[in-house]
Amino acid sequence: MNTKPKFDPVDAWRPHQPNATQPWTIRLAAHLLRRAGFGGTQAQLIQAEQTGLAATIERLFDVNSAQAYNQEMEISGRLVTTSADANGLAAWWLLRMAKTPCPLQEKMTLFWHGHFATGADKVNDSRAMLRQNDLLRKHCLAQFQPMVTALSRDVAMLIYLDSTENRKTRPNENYARELMELFCLGPGNYSETDIKEIARCFTGWEVRRNQFVFNSYQHDSGQKSFLGVHGNFDGDQAIEAILQQPAAARFMAKKLIRFFVFDDEPISDELAEPIAVELRDSAFDIALAMKRILCSKIFFSDLSVGKKIKSPVELAIGALRFFDVSANLPQLGERLQRLGQLPLYPPNVKGWDGGRSWINASTILARANLFHEIFNNNSNTYAAGSLAQWVASQPSDPHYSGNWINDFLLAEPLSTAATAELQQQFQRSPALAISCLAALPQFQLN
């Protein structure tokens, strides 16, 4: 495979500067809000276009604006876990994604959930899954090392990776392997000896009564040698040594680029290096790396816009937010599970593959059926009163193309004839029009 980037690696990550030849448009604003969240209502998209890129970015990163909402959701989350039903917790998180005033925080939490994939089906403890979800949200835009350290003590993670009893006579190598292969370094950047030695660092880490404990009697306090370092390391020190490897920043840079910029373009070391340098120089400050990515030339270029495929969660939550509808979220969770992405239930420790794996002949039909089921449900409530009233309320603003379908909903526009036909269908039967829209290839793009 040719891994030579199509974009100059240095110029790619320079700030996008809207000007007369490359203006800041409603379509670019919609692109940003889809990638850095789950899209928004027409009013939110217009606001983003009118206030400009810099102000929109600042608002996206203002996680303090969601404090009151987060406190309310934390209370409801604890209530949900009293039933010990992780499916109910998944519906709770879908609600949080659909209604949050800080969508970047939830999108980053979803990203980290796929990165540090942990399945509720194996953990079998909704309270432990909620604590992990809260932990991911707390650290999602902070520094990477404290997040890895906290997750290494997380009860749900330890249960999922069979690391509830890590004894010096039988060091558990599973977590040490995944820590390097999936969480921090990537394949090919460590040896089997490194795994065995790092596993010794985590001996004595246990779970008792659903709490993390350190059993000093079971900790191997001998000298360890791994990744070119030597010493009497414990688990925290092992994590620090791992993240000092040059491969760590490059690995995380590529993961962020793959999730937020494009699915299928090859990501060379050269293209990832400026983001990797940003991470290394800032002690792995995720917010700084994300600002660099979301403000970059390449993010707003033809290599990125419309070059990702919506995951089932992005597809459904984006529609709920755009049409400002409250739906039956437990039922939505069941439908998302059929499409392969129910939050809290990743397929394995690698998380969801994403990209083109989301799309085939059967999933296209299933996606259209998902929208048919959502928007033909009479129990839905709309901020506009009804779906028909929502459609009637959409203004035709000459500042834009006057076509809200192409301007706000699609990363790639429809032809003039297809747009006119779909607009007529929205006037006749809005729910059917949405089902038709959901079956279109352009609607799958992010």
Coordinates of C-alpha atoms in Angstrom, one line a residue:
M1 CA 0.0 0.0 0.0
N2 CA 1.3 3.5 -0.8
T3 CA 1.5 5.3 2.5
K4 CA 2.8 8.6 1.0
P5 CA 0.4 11.3 2.2
K6 CA -1.5 13.3 -0.4
F7 CA -1.2 16.4 1.9
D8 CA 2.1 18.0 2.9
P9 CA 2.6 16.7 6.5
V10 CA 3.6 20.2 7.8
D11 CA 1.0 22.2 5.9
A12 CA -1.7 19.7 6.7
W13 CA -1.9 20.7 10.4
R14 CA -1.6 24.4 9.9
P15 CA -4.7 26.3 10.9
H16 CA -7.5 26.6 8.3
Q17 CA -7.9 30.3 7.6
P18 CA -11.3 31.1 6.0
N19 CA -10.9 33.8 3.3
A20 CA -12.6 35.0 0.1
T21 CA -11.5 31.9 -1.9
Q22 CA -12.2 29.4 1.0
P23 CA -14.9 31.0 3.1
W24 CA -16.4 29.7 6.3
T25 CA -19.7 28.2 5.1
I26 CA -22.7 26.4 6.6
R27 CA -21.5 23.2 5.1
L28 CA -18.1 23.4 6.8
A29 CA -19.8 24.4 10.1
A30 CA -22.0 21.3 9.7
H31 CA -18.9 19.2 9.0
L32 CA -17.2 20.4 12.2
L33 CA -20.3 19.8 14.4
R34 CA -20.8 16.3 13.0
R35 CA -17.2 15.3 13.6
A36 CA -16.7 17.1 16.9
G37 CA -20.1 15.9 18.1
F38 CA -23.2 14.5 16.6
G39 CA -24.4 17.5 14.5
G40 CA -26.9 19.9 15.8
T41 CA -30.2 21.6 15.1
Q42 CA -30.6 24.0 12.2
A43 CA -30.4 26.9 14.7
Q44 CA -27.2 25.6 16.2
L45 CA -25.6 25.1 12.7
I46 CA -26.6 28.6 11.7
Q47 CA -25.1 30.0 14.9
A48 CA -21.8 28.2 14.2
E49 CA -21.7 29.6 10.7
Q50 CA -22.5 33.1 11.8
T51 CA -20.1 33.2 14.8
G52 CA -17.2 31.8 12.9
L53 CA -14.7 28.9 13.3
A54 CA -12.7 30.3 16.2
A55 CA -15.8 31.0 18.4
T56 CA -17.3 27.7 17.5
I57 CA -14.2 25.8 18.5
E58 CA -14.0 27.7 21.8
R59 CA -17.6 26.8 22.5
L60 CA -17.0 23.1 21.7
F61 CA -14.1 22.9 24.2
D62 CA -16.0 24.7 26.9
V63 CA -16.8 21.6 28.9
N64 CA -17.8 23.8 31.9
S65 CA -20.9 24.8 30.0
A66 CA -22.2 21.3 30.6
Q67 CA -21.7 21.2 34.4
A68 CA -25.4 21.5 35.4
Y69 CA -26.4 18.9 32.8
N70 CA -23.6 16.5 33.8
Q71 CA -24.7 16.7 37.4
E72 CA -28.3 15.9 36.5
M73 CA -27.1 13.0 34.3
E74 CA -24.9 11.7 37.1
I75 CA -27.8 11.5 39.4
S76 CA -30.0 9.7 36.8
G77 CA -27.1 7.4 35.9
R78 CA -26.9 6.2 39.5
L79 CA -30.6 5.6 39.6
V80 CA -30.4 3.6 36.4
T81 CA -27.7 1.3 37.8
T82 CA -29.9 0.3 40.8
S83 CA -31.6 -2.2 38.4
A84 CA -28.2 -3.7 37.5
D85 CA -29.4 -3.5 33.8
A86 CA -26.6 -2.4 31.5
N87 CA -29.0 -2.1 28.6
G88 CA -30.7 0.6 30.7
L89 CA -27.4 2.3 31.2
A90 CA -26.7 2.2 27.4
A91 CA -30.1 4.0 26.9
W92 CA -29.1 6.5 29.5
W93 CA -25.9 7.2 27.6
L94 CA -27.7 7.6 24.3
L95 CA -29.9 10.2 26.0
R96 CA -26.8 12.0 27.3
M97 CA -25.4 12.1 23.8
A98 CA -28.6 13.3 22.2
K99 CA -29.3 16.1 24.7
T100 CA -25.8 17.2 25.9
P101 CA -25.0 20.9 25.6
C102 CA -21.3 19.8 25.2
P103 CA -21.2 17.3 22.3
L104 CA -17.5 17.2 22.0
Q105 CA -17.2 15.8 25.5
E106 CA -19.6 13.0 24.7
K107 CA -18.0 12.3 21.3
M108 CA -14.6 12.1 23.0
T109 CA -16.1 9.8 25.7
L110 CA -17.4 7.6 22.9
F111 CA -14.0 7.6 21.2
W112 CA -12.2 6.5 24.4
H113 CA -14.9 3.8 25.0
G114 CA -13.9 2.3 21.7
H115 CA -10.2 2.7 22.4
F116 CA -10.3 1.2 26.0
A117 CA -13.1 -1.2 24.9
T118 CA -14.8 -2.8 27.8
G119 CA -18.0 -5.0 27.5
A120 CA -20.9 -4.9 29.9
D121 CA -21.8 -8.5 28.9
K122 CA -18.6 -9.8 30.5
V123 CA -18.3 -7.3 33.4
N124 CA -21.9 -7.9 34.4
D125 CA -21.9 -4.9 36.8
S126 CA -23.7 -1.8 35.6
R127 CA -22.3 0.2 38.5
A128 CA -18.7 -0.6 37.4
M129 CA -19.6 0.3 33.8
L130 CA -21.0 3.6 35.0
R131 CA -17.9 4.4 37.0
Q132 CA -15.7 3.7 33.9
N133 CA -18.0 5.8 31.7
D134 CA -17.6 8.7 34.2
L135 CA -13.9 8.2 34.3
L136 CA -13.6 8.4 30.5
R137 CA -15.7 11.6 30.5
K138 CA -13.6 13.1 33.3
H139 CA -10.3 12.5 31.4
C140 CA -11.5 12.7 27.8
L141 CA -9.9 16.1 27.0
A142 CA -7.2 16.1 29.7
Q143 CA -3.8 14.4 29.8
F144 CA -3.4 10.8 28.6
Q145 CA -1.2 9.4 31.3
P146 CA -3.6 10.0 34.2
M147 CA -6.4 8.5 32.2
V148 CA -4.3 5.3 31.5
T149 CA -3.3 5.1 35.1
A150 CA -6.9 5.5 36.3
L151 CA -8.2 2.9 33.8
S152 CA -5.5 0.5 34.9
R153 CA -7.2 0.5 38.3
D154 CA -10.7 0.6 36.9
V155 CA -12.8 -2.4 38.2
A156 CA -14.6 -2.9 34.9
M157 CA -11.4 -2.9 32.9
L158 CA -9.7 -5.4 35.4
I159 CA -12.7 -7.7 35.2
Y160 CA -12.9 -7.5 31.4
L161 CA -9.2 -8.3 31.0
D162 CA -9.2 -11.1 33.6
S163 CA -6.9 -9.2 35.8
T164 CA -8.8 -9.2 39.1
E165 CA -6.0 -11.3 40.8
N166 CA -2.5 -10.5 39.6
R167 CA -0.1 -12.5 41.8
K168 CA 3.7 -12.5 41.8
T169 CA 3.8 -16.2 41.3
R170 CA 1.4 -16.0 38.3
P171 CA 1.7 -12.6 36.7
N172 CA -1.3 -11.9 34.4
E173 CA 0.1 -11.0 31.0
N174 CA -3.3 -10.1 29.4
Y175 CA -3.5 -6.5 30.6
A176 CA 0.2 -5.9 30.0
R177 CA -0.3 -7.1 26.4
E178 CA -3.4 -5.0 25.7
L179 CA -1.9 -2.0 27.4
M180 CA 0.9 -1.9 24.8
E181 CA -0.8 -3.4 21.7
L182 CA -4.2 -1.6 21.9
F183 CA -3.9 1.3 24.4
C184 CA -0.5 2.9 24.1
L185 CA 2.0 1.6 21.5
G186 CA 0.4 -0.5 18.8
P187 CA 1.6 -3.9 17.3
G188 CA 5.3 -4.3 16.6
N189 CA 6.6 -1.9 19.2
Y190 CA 7.2 -4.3 22.0
S191 CA 8.4 -7.9 22.6
E192 CA 7.1 -10.9 24.4
T193 CA 9.8 -10.3 27.0
D194 CA 8.4 -6.8 27.5
I195 CA 4.9 -8.2 28.2
K196 CA 6.3 -10.7 30.8
E197 CA 8.3 -8.0 32.6
I198 CA 5.5 -5.4 32.6
A199 CA 3.1 -8.0 33.9
R200 CA 5.3 -8.3 36.9
C201 CA 4.9 -4.5 37.5
F202 CA 1.1 -5.0 38.0
T203 CA 1.3 -7.9 40.4
G204 CA -0.6 -7.2 43.6
W205 CA -3.4 -5.3 41.7
E206 CA -6.7 -6.9 42.6
V207 CA -10.4 -6.4 42.9
R208 CA -12.2 -7.0 46.2
R209 CA -15.8 -6.3 46.9
N210 CA -16.0 -4.4 43.6
Q211 CA -13.1 -2.1 44.5
F212 CA -9.5 -1.9 43.4
V213 CA -7.0 -2.8 46.1
F214 CA -3.2 -3.1 46.1
N215 CA -2.0 -6.3 47.8
S216 CA 1.6 -5.6 48.7
Y217 CA 2.2 -9.2 49.6
Q218 CA 1.5 -10.3 46.0
H219 CA 3.6 -7.5 44.4
D220 CA 6.8 -8.6 42.7
S221 CA 9.3 -6.0 44.0
G222 CA 12.3 -7.4 42.0
Q223 CA 14.1 -5.6 39.2
K224 CA 12.4 -5.5 35.8
S225 CA 13.8 -4.8 32.3
F226 CA 11.5 -3.8 29.4
L227 CA 11.5 -1.4 26.5
G228 CA 15.1 -0.4 27.2
V229 CA 14.6 0.6 30.9
H230 CA 15.6 -1.2 34.1
G231 CA 14.5 -0.8 37.6
N232 CA 12.1 -1.9 40.4
F233 CA 9.0 -0.6 38.6
D234 CA 5.4 -0.7 39.8
G235 CA 2.4 -0.4 37.5
D236 CA 2.3 3.4 37.5
Q237 CA 6.0 3.6 36.7
A238 CA 5.5 1.0 33.9
I239 CA 2.8 3.2 32.3
E240 CA 5.1 6.2 32.5
A241 CA 7.9 4.3 30.8
I242 CA 5.6 3.0 28.1
L243 CA 4.3 6.5 27.3
Q244 CA 7.9 7.8 27.0
Q245 CA 8.4 5.5 24.0
P246 CA 8.4 7.5 20.7
A247 CA 5.9 5.1 19.3
A248 CA 3.3 6.0 21.9
A249 CA 2.6 9.6 20.7
R250 CA 2.6 8.5 17.1
F251 CA 0.2 5.6 17.8
M252 CA -2.3 7.9 19.6
A253 CA -1.9 10.6 16.9
K254 CA -3.0 8.1 14.2
K255 CA -5.9 6.9 16.3
L256 CA -7.2 10.4 16.7
I257 CA -6.7 11.2 13.0
R258 CA -8.4 8.0 12.0
F259 CA -11.5 8.7 14.2
F260 CA -11.9 12.4 13.5
V261 CA -10.4 13.1 10.0
F262 CA -10.8 10.2 7.6
D263 CA -11.4 6.5 7.5
D264 CA -9.5 5.0 4.6
E265 CA -6.7 7.4 3.7
P266 CA -3.4 5.9 4.6
I267 CA -1.9 7.6 7.6
S268 CA 1.9 7.7 7.2
D269 CA 4.3 8.4 10.1
E270 CA 5.2 11.6 8.4
L271 CA 1.6 12.8 8.3
A272 CA 1.0 11.8 12.0
E273 CA 4.2 13.3 13.3
P274 CA 3.1 16.9 13.8
I275 CA 0.2 15.7 16.0
A276 CA 2.6 13.3 17.7
V277 CA 5.0 16.1 18.5
E278 CA 2.1 18.2 19.9
L279 CA 1.3 15.3 22.2
R280 CA 4.9 14.7 23.3
D281 CA 5.6 18.4 23.9
S282 CA 2.4 18.9 25.9
A283 CA 2.7 15.8 28.2
F284 CA 0.0 14.1 26.1
D285 CA -2.6 16.9 26.4
I286 CA -5.5 15.6 24.4
A287 CA -7.3 18.9 24.2
L288 CA -4.3 20.6 22.5
A289 CA -4.0 17.8 20.0
M290 CA -7.7 17.9 19.3
K291 CA -7.7 21.7 18.7
R292 CA -4.8 21.2 16.3
I293 CA -6.8 18.6 14.4
L294 CA -10.2 20.3 14.4
C295 CA -8.7 23.7 13.3
S296 CA -6.4 22.2 10.6
K297 CA -6.4 22.7 6.8
I298 CA -6.6 19.0 6.2
F299 CA -9.7 18.6 8.5
F300 CA -11.6 21.1 6.3
S301 CA -10.1 19.8 3.0
D302 CA -11.6 17.5 0.4
L303 CA -9.5 14.7 1.9
S304 CA -11.7 14.9 5.1
V305 CA -15.1 16.4 4.3
G306 CA -17.5 13.5 3.5
K307 CA -14.7 11.0 3.8
K308 CA -15.9 9.1 6.9
I309 CA -18.8 6.7 7.2
K310 CA -21.2 7.4 10.1
S311 CA -21.3 4.8 12.8
P312 CA -24.7 3.6 13.8
V313 CA -24.6 5.8 17.0
E314 CA -23.5 8.8 15.0
L315 CA -26.3 8.2 12.5
A316 CA -29.0 7.9 15.1
I317 CA -27.9 10.5 17.5
G318 CA -27.3 13.0 14.7
A319 CA -30.9 12.6 13.5
L320 CA -32.3 12.9 17.0
R321 CA -30.4 16.1 17.5
F322 CA -31.1 17.6 14.1
F323 CA -34.9 16.9 14.1
D324 CA -35.0 17.8 17.9
V325 CA -36.9 14.7 18.7
S326 CA -37.1 12.6 21.9
A327 CA -37.5 8.9 21.0
N328 CA -37.8 5.6 22.9
L329 CA -34.1 5.1 23.7
P330 CA -34.3 1.5 25.1
Q331 CA -35.8 0.6 21.8
L332 CA -33.2 2.6 19.9
G333 CA -30.5 0.7 21.8
E334 CA -32.0 -2.6 20.6
R335 CA -31.9 -1.4 17.0
L336 CA -28.4 -0.1 17.3
Q337 CA -27.3 -3.5 18.7
R338 CA -28.7 -5.1 15.5
L339 CA -26.6 -2.6 13.5
G340 CA -23.5 -3.6 15.5
Q341 CA -22.9 -0.7 17.8
L342 CA -24.7 -0.6 21.1
P343 CA -22.6 1.5 23.6
L344 CA -21.1 -0.5 26.4
Y345 CA -21.2 -3.6 24.2
P346 CA -18.1 -3.5 21.9
P347 CA -17.5 -6.7 19.9
N348 CA -14.2 -7.4 21.6
V349 CA -11.2 -5.7 23.3
K350 CA -10.2 -4.1 20.0
G351 CA -13.5 -2.1 19.9
W352 CA -15.4 -1.3 16.7
D353 CA -13.4 -1.5 13.4
G354 CA -15.4 1.4 12.0
G355 CA -15.0 2.8 8.5
R356 CA -16.2 0.6 5.6
S357 CA -17.0 -2.2 8.0
W358 CA -20.2 -0.3 8.9
I359 CA -21.6 -0.6 5.4
N360 CA -22.8 -3.5 3.3
A361 CA -26.0 -4.4 1.4
S362 CA -27.8 -5.6 4.6
T363 CA -26.7 -2.7 6.8
I364 CA -27.9 -0.1 4.3
L365 CA -31.4 -1.6 4.5
A366 CA -31.2 -1.9 8.2
R367 CA -30.2 1.7 8.6
A368 CA -33.2 2.8 6.5
N369 CA -35.4 0.5 8.7
L370 CA -34.0 2.1 11.8
F371 CA -35.1 5.5 10.7
H372 CA -38.5 4.1 9.6
E373 CA -39.0 2.7 13.1
I374 CA -37.8 5.8 14.8
F375 CA -39.8 8.4 12.9
N376 CA -43.0 6.3 12.6
N377 CA -43.3 6.0 16.3
N378 CA -46.3 7.9 17.6
S379 CA -44.8 8.2 21.1
N380 CA -42.0 10.5 19.9
T381 CA -42.1 14.1 21.0
Y382 CA -40.8 17.0 18.9
A383 CA -39.7 20.4 20.0
A384 CA -41.6 21.8 17.1
G385 CA -44.8 19.8 18.0
S386 CA -44.7 17.2 15.3
L387 CA -42.5 16.1 12.5
A388 CA -44.8 17.8 9.9
Q389 CA -44.6 21.0 11.9
W390 CA -40.8 20.7 12.1
V391 CA -40.7 20.4 8.3
A392 CA -43.0 23.4 7.8
S393 CA -40.9 25.5 10.2
Q394 CA -37.7 25.2 8.2
P395 CA -36.9 28.6 6.7
S396 CA -35.7 29.1 3.2
D397 CA -32.9 31.5 3.9
P398 CA -31.3 33.1 0.7
H399 CA -28.1 33.4 2.7
Y400 CA -27.7 29.7 2.2
S401 CA -28.9 27.6 -0.8
G402 CA -32.4 27.6 0.5
N403 CA -32.1 23.8 0.7
W404 CA -31.8 22.6 4.3
I405 CA -31.4 19.0 3.2
N406 CA -28.1 19.6 1.4
D407 CA -26.9 22.5 3.6
F408 CA -27.4 20.9 7.0
L409 CA -27.9 17.1 6.7
L410 CA -25.5 15.8 4.0
A411 CA -21.7 15.8 3.8
E412 CA -22.1 15.3 0.0
P413 CA -25.0 17.1 -1.8
L414 CA -27.7 15.4 -3.8
S415 CA -28.3 16.3 -7.4
T416 CA -30.8 19.0 -8.2
A417 CA -33.4 16.6 -9.3
A418 CA -33.0 14.2 -6.4
T419 CA -33.1 17.2 -3.9
A420 CA -36.4 18.5 -5.5
E421 CA -37.9 15.0 -5.4
L422 CA -37.0 14.5 -1.7
Q423 CA -38.2 18.0 -0.8
Q424 CA -41.6 17.2 -2.3
Q425 CA -41.6 13.9 -0.4
F426 CA -41.0 15.8 2.9
Q427 CA -44.1 17.8 2.2
R428 CA -46.2 14.8 1.5
S429 CA -45.0 12.3 4.1
P430 CA -42.0 13.5 6.3
A431 CA -41.5 10.1 8.0
L432 CA -41.3 8.3 4.6
A433 CA -39.0 11.0 3.3
I434 CA -36.6 10.4 6.2
S435 CA -36.6 6.7 5.5
C436 CA -35.8 7.4 1.9
L437 CA -33.1 9.8 3.0
A438 CA -31.6 7.2 5.3
A439 CA -31.2 4.7 2.4
L440 CA -29.1 7.2 0.3
P441 CA -25.3 6.6 0.1
Q442 CA -24.8 10.4 0.7
F443 CA -26.5 10.1 4.1
Q444 CA -24.1 7.5 5.3
L445 CA -21.2 9.9 5.0
N446 CA -19.8 12.0 7.8

